[in-house]
Tab-separated table of C-alpha atoms in Angstrom:
chain	number	residue	atom	x	y	z
A	10	UNK	CA	75.711	-7.539	-55.537
A	11	UNK	CA	72.353	-8.964	-54.090
A	12	UNK	CA	71.394	-9.525	-51.141
A	13	UNK	CA	69.119	-12.049	-50.479
A	14	UNK	CA	66.875	-14.109	-47.731
A	15	UNK	CA	64.601	-16.562	-46.764
A	16	UNK	CA	62.131	-17.492	-44.746
A	17	UNK	CA	61.985	-19.529	-42.611
A	18	UNK	CA	65.290	-21.325	-42.669
A	19	UNK	CA	64.117	-25.053	-42.026
A	20	UNK	CA	60.922	-26.558	-40.968
A	21	UNK	CA	59.282	-29.813	-40.121
A	22	UNK	CA	56.353	-30.636	-41.683
A	23	UNK	CA	53.412	-33.064	-41.264
A	24	UNK	CA	52.093	-35.259	-44.210
A	25	UNK	CA	49.532	-33.121	-46.118
A	26	UNK	CA	50.178	-30.052	-45.249
A	27	UNK	CA	51.630	-27.200	-47.102
A	28	UNK	CA	54.235	-24.826	-46.512
A	29	UNK	CA	55.394	-21.286	-47.950
A	30	UNK	CA	58.627	-19.880	-48.387
A	31	UNK	CA	59.529	-16.477	-48.148
A	32	UNK	CA	62.223	-15.069	-50.619
A	33	UNK	CA	63.351	-11.124	-50.001
A	34	UNK	CA	65.761	-9.588	-52.425
A	35	UNK	CA	67.182	-6.030	-51.543
A	36	UNK	CA	67.351	-4.709	-55.165
A	37	UNK	CA	64.475	-4.832	-57.864
A	38	UNK	CA	64.830	-7.421	-59.937
A	39	UNK	CA	62.738	-8.924	-63.459
A	40	UNK	CA	62.992	-12.036	-62.930
A	41	UNK	CA	62.962	-14.952	-59.629
A	42	UNK	CA	64.044	-18.624	-59.622
A	43	UNK	CA	63.305	-21.419	-57.481
A	44	UNK	CA	65.437	-24.327	-57.185
A	45	UNK	CA	64.873	-27.153	-55.392
A	46	UNK	CA	67.737	-29.459	-53.864
A	47	UNK	CA	67.166	-32.822	-53.386
A	48	UNK	CA	69.259	-35.017	-50.246
A	49	UNK	CA	72.967	-35.311	-51.591
A	50	UNK	CA	72.022	-33.362	-55.440
A	51	UNK	CA	72.318	-30.809	-57.296
A	52	UNK	CA	69.906	-28.265	-57.654
A	53	UNK	CA	66.823	-28.523	-60.241
A	54	UNK	CA	64.465	-25.084	-61.491
A	55	UNK	CA	60.502	-25.624	-59.929
A	56	UNK	CA	59.572	-22.518	-61.789
A	57	UNK	CA	60.736	-18.487	-62.925
A	58	UNK	CA	58.736	-16.215	-61.600
A	59	UNK	CA	58.050	-12.293	-63.570
A	60	UNK	CA	56.425	-10.019	-61.415
A	61	UNK	CA	52.797	-9.600	-63.514
A	62	UNK	CA	52.179	-12.665	-64.788
A	63	UNK	CA	52.088	-16.135	-64.718
A	64	UNK	CA	55.346	-18.173	-63.555
A	65	UNK	CA	56.694	-20.842	-65.872
A	66	UNK	CA	57.079	-24.696	-64.133
A	67	UNK	CA	59.846	-26.659	-65.704
A	68	UNK	CA	58.612	-30.545	-66.842
A	69	UNK	CA	57.016	-32.119	-63.762
A	70	UNK	CA	56.720	-29.597	-61.828
A	71	UNK	CA	53.043	-28.268	-61.316
A	72	UNK	CA	50.901	-25.197	-60.443
A	73	UNK	CA	48.495	-27.495	-58.096
A	74	UNK	CA	51.597	-28.277	-55.841
A	75	UNK	CA	53.825	-25.599	-56.001
A	76	UNK	CA	52.418	-22.191	-55.987
A	77	UNK	CA	54.254	-19.087	-56.243
A	78	UNK	CA	53.555	-15.625	-55.723
A	79	UNK	CA	55.428	-12.758	-57.151
A	80	UNK	CA	53.541	-9.594	-55.665
A	81	UNK	CA	56.098	-6.959	-56.395
A	82	UNK	CA	60.422	-6.788	-58.024
A	83	UNK	CA	61.588	-7.320	-54.478
A	84	UNK	CA	59.655	-10.307	-53.284
A	85	UNK	CA	58.373	-13.702	-54.040
A	86	UNK	CA	56.423	-16.895	-51.855
A	87	UNK	CA	56.878	-20.885	-53.266
A	88	UNK	CA	54.073	-22.854	-51.653
A	89	UNK	CA	54.900	-26.812	-51.244
A	90	UNK	CA	51.238	-28.068	-51.250
A	91	UNK	CA	50.148	-31.265	-49.755
A	92	UNK	CA	53.321	-32.201	-48.524
A	93	UNK	CA	54.805	-35.860	-48.350
A	94	UNK	CA	57.808	-37.312	-47.302
A	95	UNK	CA	59.653	-37.018	-50.555
A	96	UNK	CA	59.644	-32.872	-50.734
A	97	UNK	CA	61.926	-32.868	-47.719
A	98	UNK	CA	64.694	-30.968	-50.004
A	99	UNK	CA	66.187	-27.593	-49.756
A	100	UNK	CA	64.521	-25.267	-51.504
A	101	UNK	CA	66.644	-21.970	-52.847
A	102	UNK	CA	65.593	-18.678	-54.762
A	103	UNK	CA	67.880	-17.510	-56.561
A	104	UNK	CA	67.815	-13.200	-58.875
A	105	UNK	CA	69.948	-11.983	-61.448
A	106	UNK	CA	71.453	-9.197	-61.156
A	107	UNK	CA	74.567	-7.808	-63.387
A	108	UNK	CA	75.030	-11.092	-65.473
A	109	UNK	CA	75.498	-12.881	-62.141
A	110	UNK	CA	72.883	-15.210	-59.603
A	111	UNK	CA	72.646	-14.651	-56.475
A	112	UNK	CA	71.203	-17.557	-54.164
A	113	UNK	CA	69.884	-17.310	-50.992
A	114	UNK	CA	70.805	-18.974	-48.316
A	115	UNK	CA	67.115	-21.736	-48.862
A	116	UNK	CA	65.064	-23.273	-46.643
A	117	UNK	CA	65.295	-26.297	-45.668
A	118	UNK	CA	62.040	-28.761	-45.437
A	119	UNK	CA	61.766	-32.147	-43.987
A	120	UNK	CA	57.811	-33.794	-44.118
A	121	UNK	CA	57.412	-36.745	-41.547
B	23	UNK	CA	68.376	-29.252	-74.033
B	24	UNK	CA	71.087	-28.202	-72.431
B	25	UNK	CA	72.850	-31.007	-70.535
B	26	UNK	CA	75.824	-30.065	-67.663
B	27	UNK	CA	78.256	-33.853	-66.652
B	28	UNK	CA	80.572	-33.115	-63.535
B	29	UNK	CA	81.988	-37.250	-63.671
B	30	UNK	CA	83.782	-36.878	-60.137
B	31	UNK	CA	81.028	-37.590	-57.387
B	32	UNK	CA	83.512	-36.902	-54.937
B	33	UNK	CA	87.557	-35.510	-54.414
B	34	UNK	CA	90.094	-35.021	-51.896
B	35	UNK	CA	93.046	-33.370	-51.511
B	36	UNK	CA	96.508	-31.970	-49.883
B	37	UNK	CA	95.725	-28.855	-47.833
B	38	UNK	CA	98.420	-26.240	-50.012
B	39	UNK	CA	97.958	-28.541	-53.332
B	40	UNK	CA	96.415	-28.234	-56.681
B	41	UNK	CA	93.363	-30.331	-58.080
B	42	UNK	CA	91.211	-30.059	-60.880
B	43	UNK	CA	87.626	-30.177	-60.905
B	44	UNK	CA	86.628	-31.430	-64.696
B	45	UNK	CA	82.664	-30.723	-66.520
B	46	UNK	CA	81.866	-30.876	-69.848
B	47	UNK	CA	78.682	-29.722	-70.870
B	48	UNK	CA	76.220	-30.317	-74.441
B	49	UNK	CA	74.605	-27.257	-76.387
B	50	UNK	CA	74.153	-26.237	-80.060
B	51	UNK	CA	74.279	-22.917	-79.268
B	52	UNK	CA	77.477	-20.718	-80.261
B	53	UNK	CA	76.827	-18.324	-76.875
B	54	UNK	CA	76.313	-18.456	-73.311
B	55	UNK	CA	77.636	-18.233	-70.073
B	56	UNK	CA	79.580	-21.358	-67.782
B	57	UNK	CA	80.227	-21.231	-63.996
B	58	UNK	CA	80.988	-23.197	-60.947
B	59	UNK	CA	79.361	-22.423	-57.634
B	60	UNK	CA	80.179	-23.818	-54.056
B	61	UNK	CA	78.203	-24.901	-51.995
B	62	UNK	CA	79.659	-25.645	-48.359
B	63	UNK	CA	78.087	-27.059	-45.422
B	64	UNK	CA	76.280	-24.084	-44.472
B	65	UNK	CA	74.337	-24.102	-48.273
B	66	UNK	CA	74.781	-20.896	-49.437
B	67	UNK	CA	75.023	-21.083	-53.076
B	68	UNK	CA	78.571	-18.621	-53.307
B	69	UNK	CA	79.688	-18.210	-56.716
B	70	UNK	CA	83.315	-18.927	-57.860
B	71	UNK	CA	83.862	-18.091	-61.348
B	72	UNK	CA	82.295	-17.569	-64.159
B	73	UNK	CA	83.000	-18.033	-68.062
B	74	UNK	CA	81.692	-16.186	-71.207
B	75	UNK	CA	81.476	-18.708	-74.233
B	76	UNK	CA	82.714	-15.829	-76.845
B	77	UNK	CA	85.796	-15.056	-74.440
B	78	UNK	CA	89.268	-17.263	-75.221
B	79	UNK	CA	90.456	-16.093	-72.558
B	80	UNK	CA	90.823	-19.131	-69.463
B	81	UNK	CA	88.734	-16.858	-66.500
B	82	UNK	CA	90.444	-16.712	-63.095
B	83	UNK	CA	90.629	-15.747	-59.830
B	84	UNK	CA	92.590	-15.267	-57.364
B	85	UNK	CA	93.598	-19.522	-56.581
B	86	UNK	CA	91.062	-20.209	-59.222
B	87	UNK	CA	90.917	-20.275	-62.899
B	88	UNK	CA	89.194	-22.417	-65.585
B	89	UNK	CA	90.295	-24.348	-68.367
B	90	UNK	CA	87.838	-23.421	-71.130
B	91	UNK	CA	88.041	-25.768	-74.503
B	92	UNK	CA	84.410	-24.631	-76.264
B	93	UNK	CA	85.581	-26.917	-78.667
B	94	UNK	CA	86.077	-29.945	-76.651
B	95	UNK	CA	82.802	-28.671	-74.309
B	96	UNK	CA	84.662	-29.028	-71.810
B	97	UNK	CA	85.110	-26.699	-68.571
B	98	UNK	CA	87.502	-27.485	-65.920
B	99	UNK	CA	87.750	-25.929	-62.306
B	100	UNK	CA	91.304	-25.871	-61.426
B	101	UNK	CA	92.104	-24.776	-57.283
B	102	UNK	CA	95.556	-24.067	-56.662
B	103	UNK	CA	97.366	-23.571	-52.850
B	104	UNK	CA	94.008	-25.457	-51.663
B	105	UNK	CA	92.338	-24.667	-48.348
B	106	UNK	CA	90.817	-26.288	-45.500
B	107	UNK	CA	87.575	-23.592	-46.716
B	108	UNK	CA	87.497	-24.846	-50.133
B	109	UNK	CA	85.829	-27.849	-48.619
B	110	UNK	CA	82.328	-28.057	-50.211
B	111	UNK	CA	80.308	-29.600	-52.967
B	112	UNK	CA	81.036	-27.698	-56.069
B	113	UNK	CA	79.045	-27.370	-59.086
B	114	UNK	CA	78.959	-26.509	-62.559
B	115	UNK	CA	76.336	-24.601	-64.312
B	116	UNK	CA	75.700	-23.650	-67.732
B	117	UNK	CA	72.845	-20.762	-69.259
B	118	UNK	CA	71.937	-18.669	-72.342
B	119	UNK	CA	71.336	-15.668	-71.913
B	120	UNK	CA	73.198	-12.981	-70.564
B	121	UNK	CA	69.836	-10.983	-69.681
B	122	UNK	CA	68.856	-12.513	-66.406
B	123	UNK	CA	66.058	-14.724	-68.006
B	124	UNK	CA	67.395	-17.934	-67.897
B	125	UNK	CA	67.959	-20.353	-65.864
B	126	UNK	CA	70.839	-22.130	-65.025
B	127	UNK	CA	71.601	-26.016	-65.828
B	128	UNK	CA	73.850	-27.777	-63.087
B	129	UNK	CA	75.958	-30.620	-62.614
B	130	UNK	CA	75.296	-32.585	-60.234
B	131	UNK	CA	78.759	-31.660	-58.226
B	132	UNK	CA	81.860	-32.823	-57.205
B	133	UNK	CA	82.632	-33.633	-52.855
B	134	UNK	CA	85.430	-31.831	-52.860
B	135	UNK	CA	87.459	-31.982	-49.266
B	136	UNK	CA	91.044	-30.591	-48.319
B	137	UNK	CA	93.545	-32.983	-46.006
B	138	UNK	CA	95.304	-31.021	-43.539
């Protein structure tokens, strides 16, 4: 199994600012995934982060708004830039290990 | 593109009863993987059960079992002897790959409440 931690667990931010979310895994993994879960909604993939290359973004998500870093095989960051209230969501990272996707505990972001 | 549909936004059942959550999906692929995830109020996503499309036998995990109907593209979850701790959001999910490089596509979820 994989143990995934995320920092911060929650934050309240002002409109126009940026927040960087960290994801740490206790195993080396090739791919890391970032999902968004808007209030009362399902999970939507933002991007896939492959170590050593640019992240691949899903339709509706752009690098300028959600820049991602993947400096090594156990760590990734997602930045939510120039935030607006519509960015209020839970952000989750996940990894696939031994044919099972494990999720971090999520970061609950509230934008005022 | 693959889609996953959960037609039951909310369900409730008495403790110790059996409940079935529905899920349908759409894909043109023949090999894929289906999952049920549980998200309790703590918001931690927990894998409940997994089914490989090439396996005809339905997956089971203790009180949890699935009814996988490949031709009908249906993947329902049965929870037997339901417990209060089963109260959570349940998401059906789909992926094409077994190699860790494919995203999960999620349904909209079913909020399950177990009534004491």
